[in-house]
């Protein structure tokens, strides 16, 4: 198989870094995207000097700049892994005016994917969205309150954002499968990473104390991402679905609402300043 270009966001740590190492070892050209300058550079260095870029998804201008750079430097993008995300603490709005959990986990990858759509279509690319079982456990989705101005809790906001990842996956599949894009969402499992570092919930206790001995390794959590990035969509896996342990899994019932996924796309486009076409 010829060398493929794989862009992974949230690749400075955790399952993103683990996936980057695995995919690099398989002969792929891995492009590392992260928020931390030190961690992102270290991962790229471990991959033999891979390309890397910095982007903070709490700033949409960073996402726009990242997309422009990727379009300039890579004539093909075979896989885009939207992996950046996390659970936050108290309700906070970004400089773009959006609730931070929603922006980092959903709006930023939605914007990045849309800005790269022409290149992804030309490349017949795979788009992989890292979701979570939180979409079923915590989500109480209200399309009229995407910014969580009512009834905010960190867990609910995170669950809603992870459900949004699946709704985005399904709508992207509906709109662009015929044009060559294959997409999937997946739950990595309960992985020992720093994704809850900004949270004030019980999740932070689990992820930062001896309780994390019961969590799986980043390498184990990355297995489904690596499989989706390397297996053959349409043959080895079915596009537009939500996966866990390399098998189709059941998501929140709202994830199967076609009208809801279409409306979320339209609302998300409006929120990040894109046309809904």
Coordinates of N, CA and C in Angstrom, one line a residue, residues 40-268:
X40 N 3.3 18.1 21.7 CA 3.1 17.9 20.3 C 4.4 17.7 19.6
X41 N 5.4 18.5 19.9 CA 6.7 18.4 19.3 C 7.4 17.1 19.7
X42 N 7.2 16.6 20.9 CA 7.8 15.4 21.4 C 7.2 14.2 20.7
X43 N 5.9 14.2 20.4 CA 5.3 13.1 19.7 C 5.8 13.1 18.3
X44 N 5.9 14.2 17.6 CA 6.4 14.3 16.3 C 7.9 13.8 16.2
X45 N 8.6 14.2 17.2 CA 10.0 13.8 17.3 C 10.1 12.3 17.4
X46 N 9.2 11.7 18.2 CA 9.2 10.2 18.4 C 8.9 9.5 17.1
X47 N 8.2 10.2 16.2 CA 7.8 9.6 14.9 C 8.9 9.9 13.8
X48 N 10.1 10.2 14.2 CA 11.2 10.4 13.3 C 11.1 11.8 12.6
X49 N 10.5 12.7 13.3 CA 10.5 14.1 12.7 C 9.2 14.3 11.9
X50 N 8.1 13.8 12.3 CA 6.8 14.0 11.6 C 6.4 15.5 11.6
X51 N 5.6 15.8 10.6 CA 5.1 17.2 10.6 C 4.1 17.4 11.8
X52 N 4.2 18.6 12.4 CA 3.2 18.8 13.4 C 2.8 20.3 13.4
X53 N 1.6 20.5 13.9 CA 1.0 21.8 14.0 C 0.3 22.0 15.3
X54 N 0.3 23.3 15.7 CA -0.4 23.6 17.0 C -1.7 24.3 16.7
X55 N -2.7 23.9 17.4 CA -4.0 24.5 17.3 C -4.8 24.3 18.6
X56 N -5.3 25.4 19.1 CA -6.2 25.3 20.3 C -7.6 25.4 19.8
X57 N -8.4 24.3 20.0 CA -9.8 24.3 19.5 C -10.7 25.2 20.3
X58 N -10.3 25.8 21.3 CA -11.1 26.8 22.0 C -11.0 28.2 21.2
X59 N -10.2 28.2 20.2 CA -10.1 29.4 19.3 C -10.3 29.0 17.9
X60 N -11.4 29.4 17.3 CA -11.8 29.0 16.0 C -10.8 29.5 14.9
X61 N -10.2 30.7 15.2 CA -9.2 31.2 14.3 C -8.0 30.2 14.2
X62 N -7.7 29.5 15.2 CA -6.7 28.5 15.2 C -7.1 27.4 14.2
X63 N -8.3 27.0 14.2 CA -8.9 25.9 13.4 C -8.8 26.4 11.9
X64 N -9.2 27.6 11.7 CA -9.1 28.2 10.3 C -7.7 28.2 9.8
X65 N -6.8 28.7 10.6 CA -5.4 28.7 10.2 C -4.8 27.3 10.0
X66 N -5.2 26.3 10.8 CA -4.8 25.0 10.6 C -5.3 24.4 9.3
X67 N -6.6 24.7 9.0 CA -7.1 24.2 7.7 C -6.4 24.8 6.5
X68 N -6.1 26.1 6.6 CA -5.4 26.7 5.5 C -4.0 26.1 5.3
X69 N -3.3 25.8 6.4 CA -2.0 25.3 6.3 C -2.0 23.8 5.7
X70 N -3.0 23.0 6.2 CA -3.1 21.7 5.7 C -3.4 21.7 4.2
X71 N -4.3 22.6 3.8 CA -4.6 22.7 2.3 C -3.4 23.1 1.5
X72 N -2.6 24.0 2.1 CA -1.4 24.5 1.3 C -0.4 23.4 1.2
X73 N -0.2 22.5 2.2 CA 0.9 21.6 2.3 C 0.7 20.2 1.9
X74 N -0.6 19.8 1.8 CA -0.9 18.4 1.6 C -1.9 18.3 0.4
X75 N -1.4 17.8 -0.7 CA -2.3 17.7 -1.9 C -3.3 16.5 -1.7
X76 N -3.0 15.6 -0.8 CA -3.9 14.5 -0.4 C -4.0 14.4 1.1
X77 N -5.2 14.2 1.6 CA -5.4 13.9 3.0 C -6.3 12.6 2.9
X78 N -5.7 11.5 3.3 CA -6.4 10.2 3.2 C -7.3 9.9 4.4
X79 N -6.8 10.4 5.5 CA -7.6 10.2 6.8 C -7.6 11.5 7.6
X80 N -8.7 11.9 8.1 CA -8.8 13.0 9.1 C -9.4 12.4 10.3
X81 N -8.6 12.3 11.4 CA -9.1 11.8 12.7 C -9.4 13.0 13.6
X82 N -10.6 13.3 13.8 CA -11.0 14.4 14.7 C -11.1 13.8 16.1
X83 N -9.9 13.9 16.8 CA -9.8 13.3 18.1 C -9.7 14.2 19.2
X84 N -9.4 15.5 19.0 CA -9.3 16.5 20.1 C -10.6 16.6 20.8
X85 N -10.5 16.8 22.2 CA -11.7 17.0 23.0 C -11.4 16.9 24.4
X86 N -12.4 17.0 25.2 CA -12.3 16.9 26.7 C -13.5 17.3 27.4
X87 N -13.5 17.0 28.7 CA -14.6 17.4 29.6 C -14.1 18.6 30.4
X88 N -15.0 19.6 30.5 CA -14.6 20.8 31.2 C -15.1 20.9 32.6
X89 N -14.9 22.1 33.2 CA -15.5 22.3 34.6 C -16.7 23.2 34.5
X90 N -16.6 24.3 35.2 CA -17.8 25.2 35.2 C -18.0 25.7 33.8
X91 N -19.3 26.2 33.6 CA -19.6 26.7 32.3 C -18.8 27.9 31.9
X92 N -18.2 27.8 30.7 CA -17.3 28.9 30.3 C -17.5 29.1 28.8
X93 N -17.5 30.3 28.4 CA -17.6 30.6 26.9 C -16.2 31.0 26.4
X94 N -16.0 30.6 25.2 CA -14.7 30.9 24.5 C -14.8 32.3 24.0
X95 N -13.6 32.8 23.4 CA -13.6 34.1 22.8 C -14.5 34.2 21.6
X96 N -14.9 33.0 21.1 CA -15.8 33.0 19.9 C -17.3 33.1 20.4
X97 N -17.5 33.0 21.7 CA -18.9 33.2 22.2 C -19.6 31.9 22.3
X98 N -18.9 30.8 22.3 CA -19.6 29.5 22.4 C -19.2 28.7 23.7
X99 N -20.1 27.9 24.2 CA -19.8 27.1 25.4 C -18.6 26.3 25.1
X100 N -17.6 26.2 26.0 CA -16.3 25.6 25.6 C -16.4 24.2 25.3
X101 N -17.2 23.4 26.0 CA -17.3 22.0 25.8 C -17.8 21.7 24.3
X102 N -18.8 22.4 24.0 CA -19.4 22.3 22.6 C -18.4 22.6 21.6
X103 N -17.7 23.7 21.8 CA -16.8 24.2 20.7 C -15.6 23.3 20.6
X104 N -14.9 22.9 21.7 CA -13.7 22.0 21.6 C -14.1 20.7 21.0
X105 N -15.2 20.1 21.4 CA -15.5 18.7 21.1 C -16.3 18.6 19.7
X106 N -17.1 19.6 19.4 CA -17.9 19.5 18.2 C -17.7 20.6 17.2
X107 N -17.9 21.9 17.6 CA -17.8 22.9 16.6 C -16.5 23.0 15.9
X108 N -15.4 22.9 16.6 CA -14.1 23.0 16.0 C -13.8 21.9 15.0
X109 N -14.0 20.6 15.3 CA -13.9 19.6 14.3 C -14.9 19.7 13.2
X110 N -16.1 20.1 13.5 CA -17.0 20.4 12.4 C -16.5 21.4 11.4
X111 N -16.0 22.5 12.0 CA -15.4 23.6 11.1 C -14.2 23.0 10.3
X112 N -13.3 22.4 11.0 CA -12.1 21.8 10.3 C -12.5 20.9 9.2
X113 N -13.4 20.0 9.4 CA -13.8 19.1 8.4 C -14.4 19.8 7.2
X114 N -15.3 20.7 7.5 CA -15.9 21.5 6.4 C -14.9 22.3 5.6
X115 N -13.9 22.9 6.2 CA -12.9 23.7 5.5 C -12.0 22.8 4.6
X116 N -11.9 21.5 5.0 CA -11.1 20.6 4.2 C -11.9 19.7 3.3
X117 N -13.2 20.0 3.2 CA -14.1 19.0 2.4 C -13.7 18.8 1.0
X118 N -13.3 19.8 0.3 CA -12.9 19.6 -1.1 C -11.7 18.7 -1.2
X119 N -10.7 18.9 -0.4 CA -9.5 18.1 -0.4 C -9.9 16.6 0.0
X120 N -10.7 16.5 1.0 CA -11.1 15.2 1.5 C -11.9 14.4 0.4
X121 N -12.8 15.2 -0.3 CA -13.5 14.5 -1.4 C -12.6 14.1 -2.5
X122 N -11.7 15.0 -2.9 CA -10.7 14.6 -3.9 C -9.9 13.4 -3.6
X123 N -9.6 13.2 -2.3 CA -8.8 12.2 -1.8 C -9.5 10.9 -1.5
X124 N -10.9 11.0 -1.6 CA -11.7 9.8 -1.2 C -11.4 9.4 0.2
X125 N -11.4 10.4 1.1 CA -10.8 10.2 2.4 C -11.8 9.5 3.4
X126 N -11.2 9.1 4.5 CA -12.0 8.6 5.7 C -11.9 9.7 6.8
X127 N -13.1 10.0 7.4 CA -13.1 11.0 8.5 C -13.6 10.2 9.7
X128 N -12.8 10.2 10.8 CA -13.1 9.5 12.0 C -13.3 10.5 13.1
X129 N -14.4 10.3 13.8 CA -14.7 11.2 14.9 C -14.7 10.5 16.2
X130 N -13.9 10.9 17.2 CA -13.8 10.3 18.5 C -15.0 10.7 19.3
X131 N -15.9 9.8 19.6 CA -17.0 10.1 20.5 C -16.8 9.5 21.9
X132 N -17.8 9.0 22.5 CA -17.7 8.4 23.8 C -19.0 7.8 24.2
X133 N -19.0 6.8 25.1 CA -20.2 6.3 25.7 C -21.0 7.3 26.5
X134 N -20.4 8.4 26.8 CA -21.1 9.6 27.4 C -22.2 10.0 26.6
X135 N -22.3 9.7 25.3 CA -23.4 10.1 24.5 C -24.7 9.5 24.9
X136 N -24.5 8.3 25.5 CA -25.7 7.6 26.0 C -25.9 7.8 27.5
X137 N -24.8 7.9 28.3 CA -24.9 8.0 29.7 C -25.3 9.4 30.2
X138 N -24.8 10.5 29.6 CA -25.0 11.8 30.2 C -25.8 12.7 29.3
X139 N -25.9 12.5 28.0 CA -26.6 13.4 27.1 C -28.0 13.6 27.4
X140 N -28.4 14.9 27.4 CA -29.8 15.3 27.4 C -29.9 16.4 26.4
X141 N -30.0 16.0 25.1 CA -29.8 16.8 24.0 C -31.0 17.8 23.7
X142 N -30.7 19.1 23.6 CA -31.7 20.1 23.4 C -31.2 20.9 22.2
X143 N -31.7 20.7 21.0 CA -31.2 21.4 19.8 C -31.4 22.9 20.0
X144 N -32.4 23.3 20.8 CA -32.6 24.7 21.1 C -31.8 25.4 22.2
X145 N -30.9 24.5 22.8 CA -30.0 25.0 23.8 C -28.6 24.4 23.7
X146 N -28.1 24.5 22.5 CA -26.8 23.8 22.2 C -25.7 24.4 23.1
X147 N -25.8 25.7 23.5 CA -24.8 26.4 24.3 C -25.0 26.0 25.8
X148 N -25.9 25.2 26.1 CA -26.1 24.8 27.5 C -26.3 25.9 28.5
X149 N -27.1 26.9 28.1 CA -27.4 28.0 29.0 C -28.3 27.6 30.1
X150 N -29.1 26.6 29.9 CA -30.0 26.0 30.9 C -29.5 24.7 31.4
X151 N -29.6 24.4 32.7 CA -29.3 23.1 33.2 C -27.9 22.6 32.9
X152 N -26.9 23.5 32.9 CA -25.5 23.1 32.6 C -24.9 22.2 33.7
X153 N -24.3 21.1 33.3 CA -23.4 20.4 34.2 C -22.3 20.0 33.3
X154 N -21.0 19.8 33.8 CA -19.9 19.4 32.9 C -20.2 18.0 32.2
X155 N -20.8 17.1 32.9 CA -21.1 15.8 32.3 C -22.1 15.9 31.2
X156 N -23.2 16.6 31.5 CA -24.2 16.7 30.5 C -23.7 17.4 29.2
X157 N -22.9 18.5 29.4 CA -22.4 19.2 28.3 C -21.5 18.3 27.5
X158 N -20.7 17.5 28.2 CA -19.8 16.6 27.5 C -20.6 15.5 26.7
X159 N -21.6 14.9 27.4 CA -22.4 13.9 26.8 C -23.1 14.4 25.5
X160 N -23.6 15.7 25.6 CA -24.3 16.3 24.5 C -23.3 16.5 23.3
X161 N -22.0 16.9 23.6 CA -21.0 17.1 22.6 C -20.6 15.8 21.9
X162 N -20.6 14.7 22.7 CA -20.2 13.4 22.2 C -21.4 12.9 21.3
X163 N -22.6 13.2 21.7 CA -23.7 12.8 20.8 C -23.7 13.6 19.5
X164 N -23.3 14.9 19.7 CA -23.2 15.7 18.5 C -22.1 15.1 17.5
X165 N -21.1 14.5 18.0 CA -20.1 13.9 17.1 C -20.7 12.8 16.3
X166 N -21.6 12.0 16.9 CA -22.3 11.0 16.2 C -23.3 11.5 15.2
X167 N -24.0 12.5 15.6 CA -25.0 13.1 14.6 C -24.2 13.7 13.5
X168 N -23.1 14.4 13.7 CA -22.3 14.9 12.6 C -21.8 13.8 11.7
X169 N -21.4 12.7 12.3 CA -20.9 11.6 11.5 C -22.0 11.1 10.6
X170 N -23.2 10.9 11.1 CA -24.3 10.4 10.3 C -24.7 11.4 9.2
X171 N -24.7 12.7 9.5 CA -25.0 13.7 8.5 C -24.0 13.8 7.4
X172 N -22.7 13.8 7.8 CA -21.6 13.8 6.9 C -21.7 12.6 5.9
X173 N -22.0 11.5 6.5 CA -22.2 10.3 5.6 C -23.3 10.5 4.6
X174 N -24.4 11.0 5.1 CA -25.6 11.2 4.3 C -25.3 12.2 3.1
X175 N -24.6 13.2 3.4 CA -24.3 14.3 2.4 C -23.1 13.9 1.5
X176 N -22.1 13.2 2.0 CA -20.9 13.1 1.2 C -20.5 11.7 0.9
X177 N -21.2 10.6 1.3 CA -20.8 9.3 0.9 C -20.7 9.1 -0.6
X178 N -21.7 9.6 -1.3 CA -21.8 9.5 -2.7 C -20.6 10.2 -3.4
X179 N -20.0 11.2 -2.7 CA -18.9 11.9 -3.3 C -17.5 11.3 -2.8
X180 N -17.6 10.2 -2.1 CA -16.3 9.5 -1.8 C -15.8 9.5 -0.4
X181 N -16.5 10.3 0.5 CA -16.0 10.4 1.9 C -16.6 9.2 2.7
X182 N -15.8 8.5 3.4 CA -16.3 7.5 4.4 C -16.1 8.0 5.8
X183 N -17.1 7.9 6.7 CA -16.9 8.4 8.0 C -17.5 7.5 9.0
X184 N -16.9 7.6 10.2 CA -17.4 6.8 11.4 C -17.1 7.5 12.7
X185 N -17.9 7.2 13.7 CA -17.6 7.7 15.0 C -17.3 6.4 15.9
X186 N -16.5 6.6 17.0 CA -16.2 5.5 17.8 C -16.1 5.9 19.3
X187 N -16.3 4.9 20.1 CA -16.0 5.1 21.6 C -14.7 4.3 21.9
X188 N -13.7 5.0 22.4 CA -12.4 4.4 22.6 C -12.4 3.5 23.9
X189 N -13.4 3.6 24.8 CA -13.4 2.9 26.1 C -12.9 3.9 27.1
X190 N -12.9 3.4 28.4 CA -12.4 4.3 29.5 C -10.9 4.2 29.5
X191 N -10.2 5.2 29.0 CA -8.8 5.2 28.7 C -8.1 6.1 29.7
X192 N -6.9 5.6 30.2 CA -6.1 6.4 31.1 C -5.4 7.5 30.4
X193 N -6.1 8.7 30.3 CA -5.5 9.8 29.6 C -5.7 11.1 30.5
X194 N -5.3 12.2 30.0 CA -5.5 13.5 30.7 C -6.7 14.3 30.2
X195 N -7.6 13.6 29.5 CA -8.7 14.4 28.8 C -9.6 15.1 29.8
X196 N -9.6 14.6 31.1 CA -10.5 15.2 32.1 C -9.7 16.2 32.9
X197 N -8.5 16.7 32.5 CA -7.7 17.5 33.3 C -8.3 18.8 33.7
X198 N -9.2 19.3 32.8 CA -9.9 20.6 33.1 C -11.2 20.5 33.8
X199 N -11.6 19.2 34.1 CA -12.9 19.0 34.7 C -12.8 19.1 36.2
X200 N -14.0 19.4 36.8 CA -14.2 19.4 38.2 C -15.1 18.3 38.7
X201 N -15.4 17.4 37.8 CA -16.3 16.3 38.1 C -15.6 15.1 38.7
X202 N -16.4 14.1 39.0 CA -15.8 12.9 39.6 C -14.9 12.2 38.5
X203 N -15.2 12.5 37.2 CA -14.3 11.9 36.2 C -12.8 12.3 36.5
X204 N -12.6 13.5 36.9 CA -11.2 13.9 37.2 C -10.6 13.1 38.3
X205 N -11.4 12.8 39.3 CA -10.9 11.9 40.4 C -10.5 10.5 39.8
X206 N -11.3 10.0 39.0 CA -11.0 8.7 38.4 C -9.8 8.7 37.6
X207 N -9.6 9.8 36.7 CA -8.5 9.8 35.8 C -7.2 10.3 36.4
X208 N -7.2 10.8 37.6 CA -6.0 11.4 38.2 C -5.6 10.7 39.5
X209 N -6.2 9.6 39.9 CA -5.9 8.9 41.1 C -5.6 7.5 40.8
X210 N -5.4 6.7 41.9 CA -5.2 5.3 41.8 C -6.3 4.5 41.1
X211 N -7.5 5.2 41.0 CA -8.6 4.6 40.4 C -8.3 4.3 38.9
X212 N -7.4 5.1 38.3 CA -7.1 4.9 36.9 C -6.5 3.6 36.6
X213 N -6.1 2.8 37.6 CA -5.6 1.5 37.3 C -6.6 0.6 36.7
X214 N -7.9 1.0 36.8 CA -8.9 0.2 36.2 C -9.2 0.6 34.8
X215 N -8.5 1.6 34.3 CA -8.7 2.1 32.9 C -7.8 1.4 32.0
X216 N -8.2 1.4 30.7 CA -7.4 0.7 29.7 C -6.3 1.7 29.2
X217 N -5.3 1.2 28.5 CA -4.2 2.0 28.1 C -4.6 2.8 26.9
X218 N -3.8 3.9 26.6 CA -4.1 4.6 25.4 C -3.9 3.8 24.1
X219 N -3.0 2.8 24.1 CA -2.8 2.0 23.0 C -4.1 1.1 22.7
X220 N -4.7 0.6 23.8 CA -5.9 -0.2 23.7 C -7.0 0.7 23.2
X221 N -7.1 1.9 23.7 CA -8.2 2.9 23.3 C -8.0 3.3 21.9
X222 N -6.8 3.3 21.3 CA -6.6 3.7 20.0 C -6.9 2.6 18.9
X223 N -7.1 1.4 19.4 CA -7.2 0.3 18.4 C -8.3 0.5 17.4
X224 N -9.5 1.0 17.8 CA -10.6 1.1 16.9 C -10.3 2.3 15.9
X225 N -9.6 3.3 16.4 CA -9.3 4.4 15.5 C -8.3 3.9 14.4
X226 N -7.3 3.2 14.8 CA -6.3 2.6 13.9 C -7.0 1.7 12.9
X227 N -7.9 0.9 13.4 CA -8.6 -0.1 12.5 C -9.4 0.7 11.5
X228 N -10.2 1.7 11.9 CA -11.0 2.5 11.0 C -10.1 3.2 9.9
X229 N -8.9 3.6 10.4 CA -8.0 4.4 9.5 C -7.3 3.5 8.4
X230 N -7.2 2.2 8.7 CA -6.5 1.3 7.9 C -7.3 0.2 7.1
X231 N -8.5 -0.1 7.7 CA -9.4 -1.1 7.0 C -10.1 -0.5 5.9
X232 N -10.8 -1.3 5.1 CA -11.5 -0.8 3.9 C -12.9 -0.5 4.2
X233 N -13.3 0.8 4.1 CA -14.7 1.2 4.4 C -15.6 0.6 3.3
X234 N -16.7 0.2 3.7 CA -17.6 -0.5 2.7 C -17.5 -1.9 2.6
X235 N -16.3 -2.4 3.1 CA -16.0 -3.9 3.1 C -15.7 -4.3 4.5
X236 N -14.7 -3.7 5.1 CA -14.4 -4.1 6.5 C -15.3 -3.4 7.6
X237 N -15.7 -2.2 7.2 CA -16.6 -1.5 8.2 C -17.6 -0.7 7.4
X238 N -18.8 -0.4 8.0 CA -19.9 0.3 7.3 C -19.8 1.7 7.7
X239 N -19.7 2.6 6.7 CA -19.7 4.1 7.0 C -21.0 4.6 7.6
X240 N -20.8 5.7 8.3 CA -21.9 6.4 9.0 C -22.3 5.8 10.3
X241 N -21.6 4.8 10.8 CA -22.0 4.1 12.1 C -21.1 4.5 13.2
X242 N -21.5 4.1 14.4 CA -20.8 4.3 15.7 C -20.3 3.0 16.1
X243 N -18.9 3.0 16.4 CA -18.2 1.7 16.7 C -17.7 1.7 18.1
X244 N -17.5 0.5 18.7 CA -16.8 0.3 19.9 C -16.1 -1.1 19.8
X245 N -14.9 -1.2 20.0 CA -14.1 -2.4 19.9 C -14.2 -3.0 18.5
X246 N -14.2 -2.1 17.5 CA -14.2 -2.5 16.1 C -15.5 -3.2 15.7
X247 N -16.6 -2.9 16.4 CA -17.9 -3.4 16.0 C -18.9 -2.3 16.1
X248 N -20.0 -2.3 15.3 CA -21.0 -1.4 15.4 C -21.7 -1.4 16.8
X249 N -21.9 -0.3 17.4 CA -22.4 -0.2 18.8 C -23.7 0.6 18.8
X250 N -24.4 0.5 19.8 CA -25.7 1.2 20.0 C -25.4 2.6 20.7
X251 N -25.9 3.6 20.1 CA -25.7 5.0 20.6 C -27.1 5.4 21.2
X252 N -27.0 6.6 21.8 CA -28.2 7.3 22.2 C -29.3 7.3 21.1
X253 N -30.5 7.1 21.5 CA -31.6 7.0 20.5 C -31.7 8.2 19.7
X254 N -31.3 9.4 20.2 CA -31.3 10.6 19.4 C -30.3 10.6 18.2
X255 N -29.3 9.7 18.3 CA -28.3 9.6 17.3 C -28.9 9.1 16.0
X256 N -30.1 8.5 16.0 CA -30.7 7.9 14.8 C -31.8 8.8 14.2
X257 N -31.9 10.0 14.7 CA -32.9 11.0 14.2 C -32.3 11.8 13.1
X258 N -32.8 11.5 11.9 CA -32.2 12.1 10.7 C -32.5 13.6 10.6
X259 N -33.7 14.0 11.1 CA -34.1 15.4 11.1 C -33.2 16.2 12.1
X260 N -32.9 15.5 13.2 CA -32.0 16.2 14.2 C -30.6 16.3 13.7
X261 N -30.1 15.3 13.0 CA -28.7 15.5 12.5 C -28.6 16.6 11.5
X262 N -29.7 16.7 10.6 CA -29.7 17.8 9.6 C -29.8 19.1 10.3
X263 N -30.6 19.2 11.3 CA -30.7 20.5 12.0 C -29.5 20.9 12.7
X264 N -28.8 19.9 13.3 CA -27.5 20.2 14.0 C -26.5 20.7 13.0
X265 N -26.4 20.1 11.9 CA -25.5 20.6 10.8 C -25.8 22.0 10.5
X266 N -27.0 22.3 10.3 CA -27.4 23.7 9.9 C -27.1 24.7 11.0
X267 N -27.4 24.3 12.3 CA -27.1 25.2 13.4 C -25.6 25.3 13.6
X268 N -24.8 24.2 13.5 CA -23.4 24.3 13.6 C -22.7 25.2 12.6

